[in-house]
Short mmCIF file of C-alpha atoms in Angstrom, two decimals:
data_model
loop_
_atom_site.label_atom_id
_atom_site.label_comp_id
_atom_site.label_asym_id
_atom_site.label_seq_id
_atom_site.Cartn_x
_atom_site.Cartn_y
_atom_site.Cartn_z
CA MET L 1 -30.29 -31.68 89.14
CA ARG L 2 -31.31 -35.16 89.53
CA ASP L 3 -34.51 -34.67 87.90
CA ARG L 4 -32.77 -32.63 84.72
CA ASN L 5 -30.51 -35.68 84.62
CA THR L 6 -32.34 -38.00 84.99
CA ARG L 7 -34.69 -37.08 81.67
CA ARG L 8 -31.97 -36.56 79.26
CA ALA L 9 -29.84 -39.47 80.11
CA ARG L 10 -33.31 -40.38 78.13
CA LEU L 11 -32.95 -38.82 75.18
CA PHE L 12 -29.60 -40.90 73.92
CA ALA L 13 -30.01 -42.97 71.39
CA ALA L 14 -27.49 -40.93 60.03
CA GLY L 15 -29.51 -33.41 44.45
CA LEU L 16 -31.14 -36.81 43.83
CA ALA L 17 -31.76 -35.06 40.63
CA ALA L 18 -27.79 -35.64 40.02
CA ALA L 19 -27.45 -39.64 41.39
CA SER L 20 -29.42 -42.58 42.02
CA LEU L 21 -30.56 -42.44 46.31
CA LEU L 22 -29.62 -45.63 46.26
CA THR L 23 -26.01 -47.49 46.70
CA THR L 24 -25.14 -50.11 45.43
CA ALA L 25 -25.99 -53.17 48.20
CA PRO L 26 -26.66 -57.10 47.35
CA GLY L 27 -30.62 -56.98 46.44
CA ALA L 28 -31.19 -53.40 45.89
CA CYS L 29 -31.73 -51.72 42.92
CA ALA L 30 -29.39 -49.67 40.62
CA ALA L 31 -27.11 -47.78 42.92
CA SER L 32 -25.23 -44.46 42.48
CA GLN L 33 -24.43 -43.80 39.18
CA PRO L 34 -23.85 -40.63 36.80
CA SER L 35 -26.87 -38.42 36.13
CA GLY L 36 -29.49 -40.01 33.71
CA ALA L 37 -27.76 -42.67 34.11
CA SER L 38 -30.35 -45.00 36.43
CA SER L 39 -34.28 -45.59 35.72
CA ALA L 40 -33.69 -45.67 39.60
CA GLU L 41 -33.38 -42.33 38.90
CA ASP L 42 -37.12 -41.65 37.79
CA LEU L 43 -38.38 -43.62 40.21
CA LEU L 44 -37.23 -42.13 42.88
CA ARG L 45 -38.19 -38.20 41.55
CA PRO L 46 -41.52 -37.84 43.69
CA TYR L 47 -39.77 -38.90 47.30
CA THR L 48 -36.67 -36.52 45.59
CA ARG L 49 -38.81 -33.45 44.74
CA GLN L 50 -41.51 -33.34 47.59
CA GLU L 51 -42.32 -30.19 49.04
CA PRO L 52 -43.23 -30.57 52.60
CA ARG L 53 -46.43 -29.02 53.83
CA TRP L 54 -45.62 -27.30 56.63
CA LYS L 55 -47.42 -26.24 60.15
CA ARG L 56 -47.07 -25.71 64.01
CA CYS L 57 -46.30 -28.76 65.31
CA ASP L 58 -48.47 -27.98 68.09
CA ALA L 59 -50.58 -25.58 69.46
CA LYS L 60 -48.03 -24.20 72.22
CA ASP L 61 -45.19 -24.64 70.43
CA PRO L 62 -44.02 -21.18 68.70
CA ASP L 63 -44.71 -20.50 64.80
CA THR L 64 -40.68 -21.57 63.88
CA PHE L 65 -41.29 -25.31 65.30
CA GLN L 66 -42.75 -26.86 62.58
CA CYS L 67 -43.44 -30.34 60.96
CA ALA L 68 -44.47 -31.89 58.23
CA THR L 69 -45.19 -35.62 56.62
CA LEU L 70 -42.56 -36.93 53.85
CA GLU L 71 -43.83 -40.20 52.28
CA VAL L 72 -40.57 -42.62 51.49
CA PRO L 73 -40.32 -46.41 49.92
CA LEU L 74 -40.77 -49.22 52.37
CA ASP L 75 -38.53 -51.16 50.04
CA TYR L 76 -35.85 -48.80 48.41
CA ALA L 77 -35.12 -52.02 45.84
CA ASP L 78 -38.79 -51.30 44.79
CA PRO L 79 -39.48 -47.17 44.78
CA GLY L 80 -42.34 -48.27 43.26
CA GLY L 81 -44.65 -50.03 45.60
CA ARG L 82 -45.76 -49.65 49.86
CA THR L 83 -44.48 -46.05 50.90
CA ILE L 84 -44.72 -45.28 54.60
CA GLY L 85 -44.75 -41.80 56.18
CA LEU L 86 -41.61 -39.86 57.69
CA ALA L 87 -42.59 -37.42 60.46
CA ILE L 88 -40.04 -34.72 59.92
CA SER L 89 -39.65 -30.90 61.87
CA ARG L 90 -38.05 -28.13 61.76
CA LEU L 91 -36.46 -25.15 64.16
CA LYS L 92 -35.20 -21.94 61.37
CA ALA L 93 -32.20 -20.86 62.13
CA SER L 94 -32.75 -17.93 64.08
CA SER L 95 -30.64 -15.35 61.66
CA PRO L 96 -31.73 -16.25 57.92
CA LYS L 97 -28.56 -13.41 56.84
CA GLU L 98 -26.01 -16.30 58.44
CA ARG L 99 -27.78 -19.80 57.84
CA ARG L 100 -25.70 -21.97 56.71
CA GLY L 101 -27.82 -24.99 55.86
CA VAL L 102 -29.55 -27.67 58.00
CA LEU L 103 -28.58 -29.95 61.14
CA LEU L 104 -30.34 -33.15 61.13
CA LEU L 105 -30.54 -34.51 64.28
CA ASN L 106 -31.11 -38.52 65.94
CA PRO L 107 -31.06 -39.37 70.19
CA GLY L 108 -29.99 -42.19 69.67
CA GLY L 109 -31.39 -45.73 70.07
CA PRO L 110 -32.46 -47.22 67.93
CA GLY L 111 -35.62 -47.07 68.03
CA ALA L 112 -36.14 -43.77 69.77
CA PRO L 113 -37.93 -40.77 68.12
CA GLY L 114 -36.55 -37.58 67.67
CA LEU L 115 -39.41 -35.29 66.30
CA ARG L 116 -38.98 -32.71 68.87
CA LEU L 117 -34.81 -32.78 69.83
CA PRO L 118 -34.80 -29.32 68.28
CA VAL L 119 -36.86 -27.57 70.68
CA ASP L 120 -36.40 -30.59 73.58
CA PRO L 121 -35.10 -28.66 76.65
CA LEU L 122 -32.42 -30.91 77.46
CA MET L 123 -30.33 -30.60 74.23
CA VAL L 124 -29.29 -27.01 74.86
CA PHE L 125 -27.58 -26.16 71.27
CA PRO L 126 -26.09 -21.98 71.62
CA SER L 127 -27.51 -19.82 69.96
CA GLU L 128 -23.97 -19.56 67.68
CA VAL L 129 -25.16 -23.36 66.06
CA LYS L 130 -28.99 -21.92 66.19
CA ARG L 131 -28.61 -18.57 63.77
CA ARG L 132 -26.61 -20.75 61.42
CA TYR L 133 -28.63 -23.81 61.15
CA ASP L 134 -32.06 -25.04 60.56
CA LEU L 135 -32.53 -27.67 62.99
CA ILE L 136 -34.35 -30.66 61.54
CA GLY L 137 -36.04 -33.65 63.48
CA PHE L 138 -37.83 -36.84 62.56
CA ASP L 139 -38.95 -39.62 63.84
CA PRO L 140 -36.85 -42.75 61.18
CA ARG L 141 -39.11 -45.45 59.93
CA GLY L 142 -40.94 -47.72 62.57
CA THR L 143 -40.87 -44.84 65.18
CA GLY L 144 -43.41 -42.11 67.12
CA ARG L 145 -44.77 -40.72 63.69
CA SER L 146 -43.37 -42.79 61.15
CA ALA L 147 -45.44 -45.93 60.66
CA PRO L 148 -44.58 -47.20 64.44
CA VAL L 149 -43.79 -51.24 64.73
CA SER L 150 -45.84 -52.53 68.09
CA CYS L 151 -45.41 -56.42 68.23
CA ARG L 152 -47.85 -55.95 71.21
CA LEU L 153 -45.34 -57.02 73.87
CA THR L 154 -45.99 -57.97 77.57
CA ALA L 155 -44.07 -56.23 80.04
CA GLU L 156 -42.44 -59.70 80.69
CA GLU L 157 -41.17 -60.42 76.97
CA GLN L 158 -39.67 -56.62 77.81
CA SER L 159 -37.36 -57.49 80.60
CA ASP L 160 -34.03 -58.89 80.69
CA HIS L 161 -33.05 -61.97 82.26
CA PRO L 162 -29.67 -63.54 83.07
CA TYR L 163 -28.52 -67.08 82.12
CA LYS L 164 -29.51 -69.36 84.01
CA ALA L 165 -28.93 -73.58 83.60
CA GLU L 166 -32.75 -73.84 85.07
CA THR L 167 -34.13 -70.78 83.30
CA PHE L 168 -32.76 -71.37 79.85
CA ALA L 169 -35.33 -73.53 78.02
CA LYS L 170 -37.64 -70.87 79.45
CA ASP L 171 -35.38 -67.63 78.07
CA VAL L 172 -35.22 -69.57 74.57
CA THR L 173 -39.08 -69.83 74.68
CA ARG L 174 -39.75 -66.07 75.40
CA ALA L 175 -37.07 -65.22 72.87
CA ARG L 176 -38.93 -67.33 70.44
CA THR L 177 -41.86 -65.97 70.95
CA VAL L 178 -40.53 -62.06 70.59
CA ALA L 179 -39.63 -62.95 67.36
CA GLU L 180 -43.20 -64.85 65.91
CA LYS L 181 -45.33 -61.77 67.69
CA CYS L 182 -43.27 -59.16 65.64
CA ARG L 183 -43.57 -61.14 62.51
CA ALA L 184 -47.61 -61.62 63.36
CA GLU L 185 -47.27 -57.83 64.14
CA ALA L 186 -45.96 -56.29 60.95
CA GLY L 187 -43.99 -59.07 59.07
CA GLY L 188 -43.82 -57.41 55.51
CA GLU L 189 -42.18 -54.27 57.53
CA LEU L 190 -38.97 -56.05 59.67
CA THR L 191 -36.89 -56.95 57.06
CA GLN L 192 -36.66 -53.09 55.76
CA LEU L 193 -36.33 -51.57 59.50
CA THR L 194 -33.35 -51.23 59.12
CA THR L 195 -29.67 -48.66 59.67
CA ARG L 196 -29.13 -48.51 55.60
CA ASN L 197 -33.47 -46.90 54.28
CA SER L 198 -33.11 -44.89 58.15
CA ALA L 199 -29.90 -43.10 55.92
CA ARG L 200 -31.53 -43.63 52.78
CA ASP L 201 -34.45 -41.55 54.57
CA MET L 202 -32.33 -38.91 55.65
CA ASP L 203 -31.33 -38.11 51.76
CA VAL L 204 -34.52 -38.17 51.04
CA ILE L 205 -34.97 -35.42 54.03
CA ARG L 206 -31.95 -33.45 52.31
CA ALA L 207 -33.26 -33.65 49.04
CA ALA L 208 -36.59 -32.85 49.75
CA LEU L 209 -35.67 -29.46 51.70
CA GLY L 210 -33.91 -28.66 49.16
CA GLU L 211 -30.45 -28.93 50.29
CA GLU L 212 -26.92 -30.40 48.66
CA ARG L 213 -25.63 -31.19 51.73
CA ILE L 214 -25.94 -31.86 55.16
CA SER L 215 -24.81 -30.92 58.40
CA TYR L 216 -25.65 -34.03 61.37
CA LEU L 217 -25.39 -34.57 64.83
CA GLY L 218 -26.13 -38.05 66.13
CA VAL L 219 -25.57 -39.53 69.98
CA SER L 220 -25.55 -42.92 70.61
CA TYR L 221 -27.31 -45.31 68.19
CA GLY L 222 -26.97 -42.15 66.48
CA THR L 223 -23.61 -41.96 65.68
CA TYR L 224 -24.08 -45.54 63.42
CA LEU L 225 -26.23 -44.44 61.73
CA GLY L 226 -24.38 -41.21 60.67
CA ALA L 227 -21.69 -43.31 60.60
CA VAL L 228 -23.24 -45.54 57.40
CA TYR L 229 -24.77 -41.97 55.94
CA MET L 230 -21.50 -41.02 55.74
CA GLN L 231 -20.30 -44.58 54.30
CA LEU L 232 -23.56 -44.25 51.69
CA PHE L 233 -23.63 -41.10 50.65
CA PRO L 234 -19.99 -39.26 51.34
CA ARG L 235 -20.53 -36.40 48.86
CA ARG L 236 -24.28 -35.54 50.69
CA THR L 237 -22.98 -34.91 54.05
CA ASP L 238 -21.11 -31.75 55.37
CA ARG L 239 -20.29 -31.35 59.13
CA VAL L 240 -20.66 -34.02 61.18
CA VAL L 241 -20.76 -34.49 65.12
CA LEU L 242 -20.98 -38.19 66.45
CA ASP L 243 -21.96 -38.48 70.20
CA SER L 244 -21.21 -40.89 72.39
CA ALA L 245 -20.46 -43.43 69.52
CA ASN L 246 -20.68 -47.09 68.70
CA ASP L 247 -18.00 -49.70 67.48
CA PRO L 248 -19.06 -50.07 63.90
CA THR L 249 -17.44 -53.26 64.45
CA ARG L 250 -19.57 -54.57 66.56
CA ILE L 251 -23.38 -54.24 65.79
CA TYR L 252 -24.93 -55.31 67.96
CA ARG L 253 -24.30 -58.56 69.73
CA GLY L 254 -20.67 -57.53 70.26
CA MET L 255 -22.32 -54.47 71.31
CA PHE L 256 -23.89 -56.22 74.16
CA GLN L 257 -20.90 -57.89 75.62
CA ASP L 258 -18.57 -54.77 75.64
CA MET L 259 -20.89 -53.12 77.90
CA ALA L 260 -19.90 -56.30 80.38
CA ARG L 261 -16.41 -55.64 79.60
CA ALA L 262 -17.17 -52.13 80.37
CA ALA L 263 -18.67 -52.88 83.30
CA GLU L 264 -15.77 -54.82 84.98
CA GLN L 265 -13.38 -51.95 83.75
CA ALA L 266 -15.47 -49.05 86.34
CA PHE L 267 -16.16 -51.89 88.70
CA ALA L 268 -12.76 -51.55 89.55
CA ARG L 269 -12.65 -47.77 89.26
CA TRP L 270 -15.56 -47.73 91.79
CA ALA L 271 -13.96 -50.13 94.02
CA VAL L 272 -10.45 -48.07 94.53
CA TRP L 273 -12.56 -44.90 94.21
CA THR L 274 -14.91 -45.91 97.54
CA ALA L 275 -11.95 -47.80 99.35
CA ARG L 276 -10.35 -45.01 98.84
CA ARG L 277 -13.71 -42.33 101.10
CA HIS L 278 -14.04 -45.77 103.56
CA PRO L 279 -14.63 -43.32 106.59
CA ALA L 280 -17.73 -41.48 104.18
CA TYR L 281 -19.19 -45.09 102.78
CA GLY L 282 -18.10 -47.57 105.20
CA LEU L 283 -17.79 -50.46 102.48
CA GLY L 284 -14.06 -51.42 102.68
CA ASP L 285 -10.86 -49.39 102.95
CA THR L 286 -8.81 -51.50 100.07
CA PRO L 287 -10.66 -52.02 96.64
CA ALA L 288 -10.70 -55.79 97.78
CA GLU L 289 -12.45 -54.95 100.85
CA VAL L 290 -15.19 -52.93 98.79
CA ARG L 291 -15.51 -55.28 96.34
CA ARG L 292 -16.25 -58.37 98.81
CA THR L 293 -19.05 -55.88 100.45
CA PHE L 294 -20.59 -55.00 96.99
CA TRP L 295 -20.34 -59.34 96.16
CA ASP L 296 -21.72 -60.28 100.25
CA LEU L 297 -24.87 -58.23 98.97
CA ILE L 298 -25.13 -60.16 95.96
CA ALA L 299 -25.29 -62.92 97.93
CA ARG L 300 -27.40 -62.26 100.48
CA ALA L 301 -30.30 -60.27 98.36
CA ASP L 302 -30.02 -63.68 96.84
CA ARG L 303 -31.53 -65.84 99.60
CA GLU L 304 -33.49 -63.18 100.91
CA PRO L 305 -34.14 -60.53 98.43
CA VAL L 306 -34.20 -56.68 99.94
CA ALA L 307 -36.89 -54.45 100.53
CA PHE L 308 -34.84 -50.86 99.37
CA GLU L 309 -36.72 -47.68 97.56
CA GLY L 310 -39.92 -49.03 97.22
CA GLN L 311 -38.86 -52.61 95.68
CA THR L 312 -37.63 -55.72 96.31
CA LEU L 313 -34.43 -56.24 94.86
CA THR L 314 -32.56 -59.90 94.61
CA GLY L 315 -29.26 -59.87 93.88
CA ASP L 316 -29.69 -60.65 90.01
CA ASP L 317 -31.89 -57.16 90.30
CA ILE L 318 -28.98 -55.61 91.80
CA ARG L 319 -26.42 -56.63 89.23
CA ALA L 320 -28.81 -55.21 86.36
CA GLY L 321 -27.95 -51.94 87.99
CA SER L 322 -24.62 -52.41 87.18
CA ARG L 323 -24.49 -48.83 84.74
CA MET L 324 -24.20 -47.32 87.98
CA PHE L 325 -20.88 -48.04 89.29
CA PHE L 326 -20.22 -45.09 85.80
CA HIS L 327 -20.94 -42.74 88.27
CA VAL L 328 -19.26 -43.17 91.33
CA GLN L 329 -20.33 -41.41 94.40
CA GLN L 330 -24.01 -42.19 93.40
CA ALA L 331 -23.09 -46.04 93.05
CA ALA L 332 -20.89 -45.49 96.78
CA ALA L 333 -24.03 -44.16 97.87
CA TRP L 334 -26.61 -45.79 97.01
CA THR L 335 -24.45 -48.93 97.63
CA ALA L 336 -24.01 -47.75 101.36
CA GLY L 337 -27.56 -47.26 101.52
CA LEU L 338 -28.78 -51.21 100.00
CA ARG L 339 -26.22 -52.43 102.92
CA THR L 340 -28.31 -50.83 105.27
CA ALA L 341 -31.23 -51.73 104.36
CA ALA L 342 -30.44 -55.64 103.74
CA GLU L 343 -28.54 -55.20 107.41
CA ASP L 344 -31.72 -53.50 108.47
CA GLY L 345 -34.10 -56.15 107.46
CA GLY L 346 -36.35 -53.36 105.84
CA PRO L 347 -36.67 -50.43 103.25
CA ALA L 348 -33.78 -47.97 103.94
CA SER L 349 -32.43 -43.77 102.86
CA SER L 350 -30.13 -44.55 100.57
CA GLY L 351 -28.12 -41.10 101.16
CA THR L 352 -27.50 -40.12 97.98
CA ALA L 353 -26.36 -36.66 97.57
CA ASP L 354 -29.42 -36.26 95.60
CA GLY L 355 -32.10 -38.32 97.82
CA THR L 356 -33.66 -39.39 95.17
CA GLY L 357 -32.70 -43.31 95.63
CA ASP L 358 -30.95 -45.00 93.45
CA PRO L 359 -28.61 -43.08 90.72
CA ASN L 360 -28.73 -45.54 88.13
CA ARG L 361 -32.22 -45.88 87.85
CA ALA L 362 -32.74 -44.16 84.92
CA GLU L 363 -29.57 -45.54 83.19
CA GLU L 364 -31.15 -49.80 83.72
CA PRO L 365 -31.12 -52.19 81.17
CA ASP L 366 -34.57 -52.68 80.56
CA GLY L 367 -34.25 -56.25 79.13
CA THR L 368 -34.39 -55.61 75.67
CA GLY L 369 -30.64 -56.67 74.88
CA ASP L 370 -29.83 -52.54 73.36
CA PRO L 371 -26.74 -50.97 75.03
CA ASN L 372 -28.88 -47.83 74.77
CA ARG L 373 -32.03 -48.58 75.53
CA ALA L 374 -31.19 -47.15 79.13
CA GLU L 375 -32.27 -44.56 78.22
CA GLU L 376 -35.96 -44.67 78.73
CA PRO L 377 -35.79 -46.81 82.33
CA ASP L 378 -39.56 -48.03 82.42
CA GLY L 379 -39.39 -50.19 79.06
CA THR L 380 -42.47 -49.09 78.05
CA GLY L 381 -41.79 -46.34 74.85
CA ASP L 382 -41.19 -43.18 73.91
CA PRO L 383 -39.21 -41.09 77.44
CA ASN L 384 -41.33 -38.33 76.36
CA ARG L 385 -44.47 -39.15 75.56
CA ALA L 386 -46.24 -38.39 79.12
CA GLU L 387 -44.29 -35.57 79.92
CA GLU L 388 -43.97 -33.64 76.08
CA PRO L 389 -46.79 -32.86 73.32
CA ASP L 390 -46.27 -35.35 70.60
CA GLY L 391 -45.82 -32.56 67.22
CA THR L 392 -49.14 -33.66 65.82
CA GLY L 393 -51.29 -31.20 66.67
CA ASP L 394 -53.87 -33.67 67.53
CA PRO L 395 -54.97 -34.19 70.86
CA ASN L 396 -57.10 -36.93 69.79
CA ARG L 397 -53.95 -39.06 69.08
CA ALA L 398 -54.14 -42.49 70.24
CA GLU L 399 -51.23 -42.79 72.53
CA GLU L 400 -48.54 -44.62 72.03
CA PRO L 401 -47.94 -48.69 72.31
CA ASP L 402 -45.95 -49.37 76.07
CA ASP L 403 -43.80 -52.08 74.03
CA ALA L 404 -42.54 -49.63 71.24
CA TYR L 405 -39.22 -48.68 71.29
CA VAL L 406 -38.50 -52.16 72.48
CA SER L 407 -40.62 -53.48 69.19
CA ALA L 408 -38.65 -50.98 67.23
CA ALA L 409 -35.49 -51.60 68.79
CA TRP L 410 -35.70 -55.34 68.05
CA SER L 411 -36.55 -55.06 64.75
CA PHE L 412 -33.76 -52.99 63.70
CA MET L 413 -31.32 -54.92 65.61
CA CYS L 414 -31.90 -57.69 64.16
CA ALA L 415 -32.76 -57.24 60.93
CA ASP L 416 -29.16 -54.78 60.19
CA THR L 417 -27.08 -57.53 60.66
CA ARG L 418 -27.34 -61.40 59.58
CA THR L 419 -24.33 -62.10 62.09
CA TRP L 420 -26.84 -63.53 64.69
CA SER L 421 -26.51 -66.75 65.54
CA HIS L 422 -29.99 -68.90 65.20
CA ASP L 423 -28.35 -72.01 66.91
CA PRO L 424 -29.48 -71.14 71.01
CA GLU L 425 -26.94 -73.48 72.39
CA GLN L 426 -24.60 -71.22 71.36
CA TYR L 427 -25.58 -68.61 73.20
CA ARG L 428 -25.77 -70.63 76.04
CA ARG L 429 -21.84 -71.46 75.40
CA GLU L 430 -21.37 -67.46 75.63
CA ALA L 431 -23.24 -66.55 78.24
CA ILE L 432 -21.58 -69.26 80.62
CA ARG L 433 -18.44 -68.27 78.80
CA ASP L 434 -19.38 -64.31 79.39
CA LYS L 435 -20.30 -64.89 82.91
CA ALA L 436 -16.67 -66.12 84.18
CA ARG L 437 -15.05 -63.52 82.53
CA TYR L 438 -16.88 -60.60 83.19
CA PRO L 439 -19.63 -61.65 86.60
CA LEU L 440 -21.16 -58.35 87.10
CA TYR L 441 -23.22 -58.79 83.56
CA GLY L 442 -21.98 -61.00 81.37
CA ASP L 443 -24.45 -63.25 81.84
CA PHE L 444 -27.02 -60.34 80.62
CA ALA L 445 -25.01 -59.86 77.99
CA ALA L 446 -24.65 -62.38 76.41
CA ALA L 447 -27.99 -64.21 76.61
CA VAL L 448 -30.24 -64.94 74.28
CA THR L 449 -32.43 -62.38 72.18
CA PRO L 450 -35.59 -62.65 69.64
CA CYS L 451 -32.71 -62.10 67.11
CA ALA L 452 -31.69 -65.87 67.53
CA PHE L 453 -35.51 -66.08 65.24
CA TRP L 454 -35.98 -63.14 63.13
CA PRO L 455 -35.88 -63.30 59.43
CA GLN L 456 -33.16 -62.27 58.30
CA GLY L 457 -32.58 -58.62 57.12
CA SER L 458 -32.88 -57.08 52.92
CA GLU L 459 -29.49 -56.53 53.09
CA PRO L 460 -26.31 -57.37 54.37
CA GLN L 461 -24.38 -55.26 57.79
CA THR L 462 -22.49 -51.64 56.26
CA THR L 463 -18.86 -51.61 56.33
CA VAL L 464 -17.90 -48.48 57.76
CA ASP L 465 -14.78 -47.64 56.54
CA ASN L 466 -14.31 -43.75 54.56
CA LYS L 467 -12.26 -40.76 54.87
CA ALA L 468 -15.26 -37.99 55.44
CA GLY L 469 -14.40 -36.06 57.89
CA ALA L 470 -16.02 -35.92 61.77
CA LEU L 471 -15.47 -34.70 65.29
CA ILE L 472 -16.29 -37.35 67.80
CA THR L 473 -17.22 -37.24 71.66
CA GLN L 474 -16.84 -38.95 74.15
CA ASN L 475 -16.78 -39.09 77.74
CA GLU L 476 -13.85 -41.67 79.08
CA TRP L 477 -16.51 -43.31 81.31
CA ASP L 478 -19.68 -44.45 79.50
CA PRO L 479 -21.70 -47.23 80.07
CA GLN L 480 -23.76 -47.47 76.96
CA THR L 481 -21.30 -46.57 74.49
CA PRO L 482 -17.25 -47.49 76.23
CA LEU L 483 -14.63 -45.35 75.51
CA PHE L 484 -13.36 -47.87 73.71
CA ALA L 485 -16.31 -48.28 71.36
CA GLY L 486 -15.89 -44.55 70.46
CA ARG L 487 -11.70 -45.03 69.30
CA ALA L 488 -12.72 -47.70 67.11
CA MET L 489 -15.55 -46.00 65.26
CA HIS L 490 -12.43 -43.10 65.20
CA ARG L 491 -10.33 -46.14 63.56
CA ALA L 492 -13.52 -46.19 61.02
CA LEU L 493 -13.93 -42.94 60.02
CA ARG L 494 -10.04 -41.84 59.30
CA GLY L 495 -11.00 -38.38 58.86
CA SER L 496 -12.52 -37.45 62.00
CA ARG L 497 -10.83 -36.64 64.99
CA MET L 498 -12.34 -37.35 68.62
CA LEU L 499 -12.40 -35.45 71.89
CA THR L 500 -12.46 -37.49 75.38
CA VAL L 501 -13.88 -36.25 78.36
CA THR L 502 -11.19 -37.31 81.60
CA GLY L 503 -13.29 -38.36 83.80
CA GLY L 504 -16.63 -37.86 82.01
CA GLU L 505 -19.32 -39.99 82.92
CA GLY L 506 -22.75 -40.82 81.53
CA HIS L 507 -23.57 -41.47 78.37
CA GLY L 508 -23.68 -38.18 76.31
CA VAL L 509 -21.40 -35.62 76.13
CA LEU L 510 -22.66 -32.26 74.41
CA TYR L 511 -25.21 -29.28 74.87
CA ALA L 512 -26.08 -30.52 78.09
CA PRO L 513 -28.74 -28.37 79.82
CA ASP L 514 -27.04 -27.63 83.75
CA GLY L 515 -23.37 -26.01 81.78
CA GLY L 516 -22.71 -28.77 79.59
CA SER L 517 -18.95 -30.39 78.49
CA CYS L 518 -15.60 -28.79 78.51
CA ALA L 519 -16.82 -30.62 74.62
CA ASP L 520 -19.33 -28.21 73.44
CA ALA L 521 -16.74 -25.15 72.54
CA VAL L 522 -15.55 -27.64 70.05
CA ALA L 523 -17.91 -29.04 68.86
CA THR L 524 -19.67 -25.52 68.47
CA ALA L 525 -16.22 -24.34 66.86
CA TYR L 526 -16.96 -27.25 64.19
CA LEU L 527 -20.39 -26.57 63.48
CA THR L 528 -19.86 -22.94 62.68
CA THR L 529 -16.46 -22.92 61.06
CA GLY L 530 -16.21 -26.37 59.50
CA ARG L 531 -12.66 -26.66 60.81
CA LEU L 532 -12.09 -29.71 62.59
CA PRO L 533 -9.34 -29.49 65.44
CA ALA L 534 -5.64 -30.85 63.44
CA GLU L 535 -5.40 -33.34 65.95
CA ASP L 536 -7.23 -35.39 68.44
CA LEU L 537 -8.02 -33.83 72.17
CA THR L 538 -9.02 -34.11 75.49
CA CYS L 539 -10.69 -32.06 78.15
CA ARG L 540 -11.78 -32.58 82.12
CA ALA L 541 -14.61 -32.88 82.96
CA ARG L 542 -16.05 -30.22 85.29
#
């Protein structure tokens, strides 16, 4: 159970002949216009009329799981210019007679490859869905096999640092260095690695597959990608499920700061839960005493790091794992074990229910600032790289660079919006403010980032505001896309319905391999019938 839950957390991360691929945007060439009214249509025809050349993804895969590569423009404002390859996959519908169309999938990020998502054992699609849809995976541009970006970052340049007055100058230098290295390695691509362009890539996929409309299931950042696609191509979307949604108005710095706010809420809940179980954990019999025990432990670890579970942890290291408090039972056991180790002056077993140690190890911040980067605990890139075939069928393919995920994540986050401040002192002020507001994680979430020194993206951020239908599923206690973020997405997508899993803990709701969520049945009913619930729903976590 522990291993499967850890790996699942790693997953979570959007008729061209009749209308142009592009939508109106500053700096873009001709936008959506009637058929025959735009020369952009002619320029895009080589992409929209591609026929995928399918082949088995890997020798170990079933014949029904196939891969192909499509060509897409690097810059949609210049369709006749440089192109990049976009890796896609397909698991055919098991019942051709019942087939409805395609269900495009995205696991989150930004920066997470999704080529193998149709056959990933950590996302178990029900037979009703697999009968009716071709499941389509893809590596978004800049990731996996789709022109991957690598800035050649060191482990230190990928690490997470809280604000401290004495180290702020060093943190600014580190952030600037990351931006400069990315510009040196992939300068011509950086302004084009955006969610808007990924959404346009999705529409090329749709056209190449011969579909008038596509259905979509996106997790975490994939909810934002899906929402942008719905905004740009509202008539091309069919049935859309957004699992663990971002707040589209808080892309991206606001999302980090919202994580700090959510961590404080989870910490308060955890203190109440743990106090009621004082005989089991011995951390205090009132919420105030539990909180005091924790902060005393932080102060002690800052004075003398604690050896625990093969690691030496400072107070900042412990706070960096703030997401553990969204899992109350595991967090209580882990904290009790950590305190025992501190008091004994040496390593100790944490006493977690599954005996594996830190329950939050798969969800620790990795230093990118990306709220979804917790899906990969080691900060090294694709979480499936060492465990799963890469889908190429080529045993000699070079291993993905260690900074692949982080490089792609920063590329999207910095280019997607023009709201990043380029004044380091603003980051200092916000970090000081948020440390006072949210002492558990505020100084991490508000720290200076490479985006302060990044080249401006090719277009402004997309405003999500439409009436397209969608189903949003959300755990009540999600550490990466908090419940209030999902509600904000619900408000922006005025045709959506929201299903909240009360008591639900962790990131990612749907189609888990261990029996799944109470939300599964509702999502499956929508995907198979097209009928959204008449009103917003809640169900209780199992």
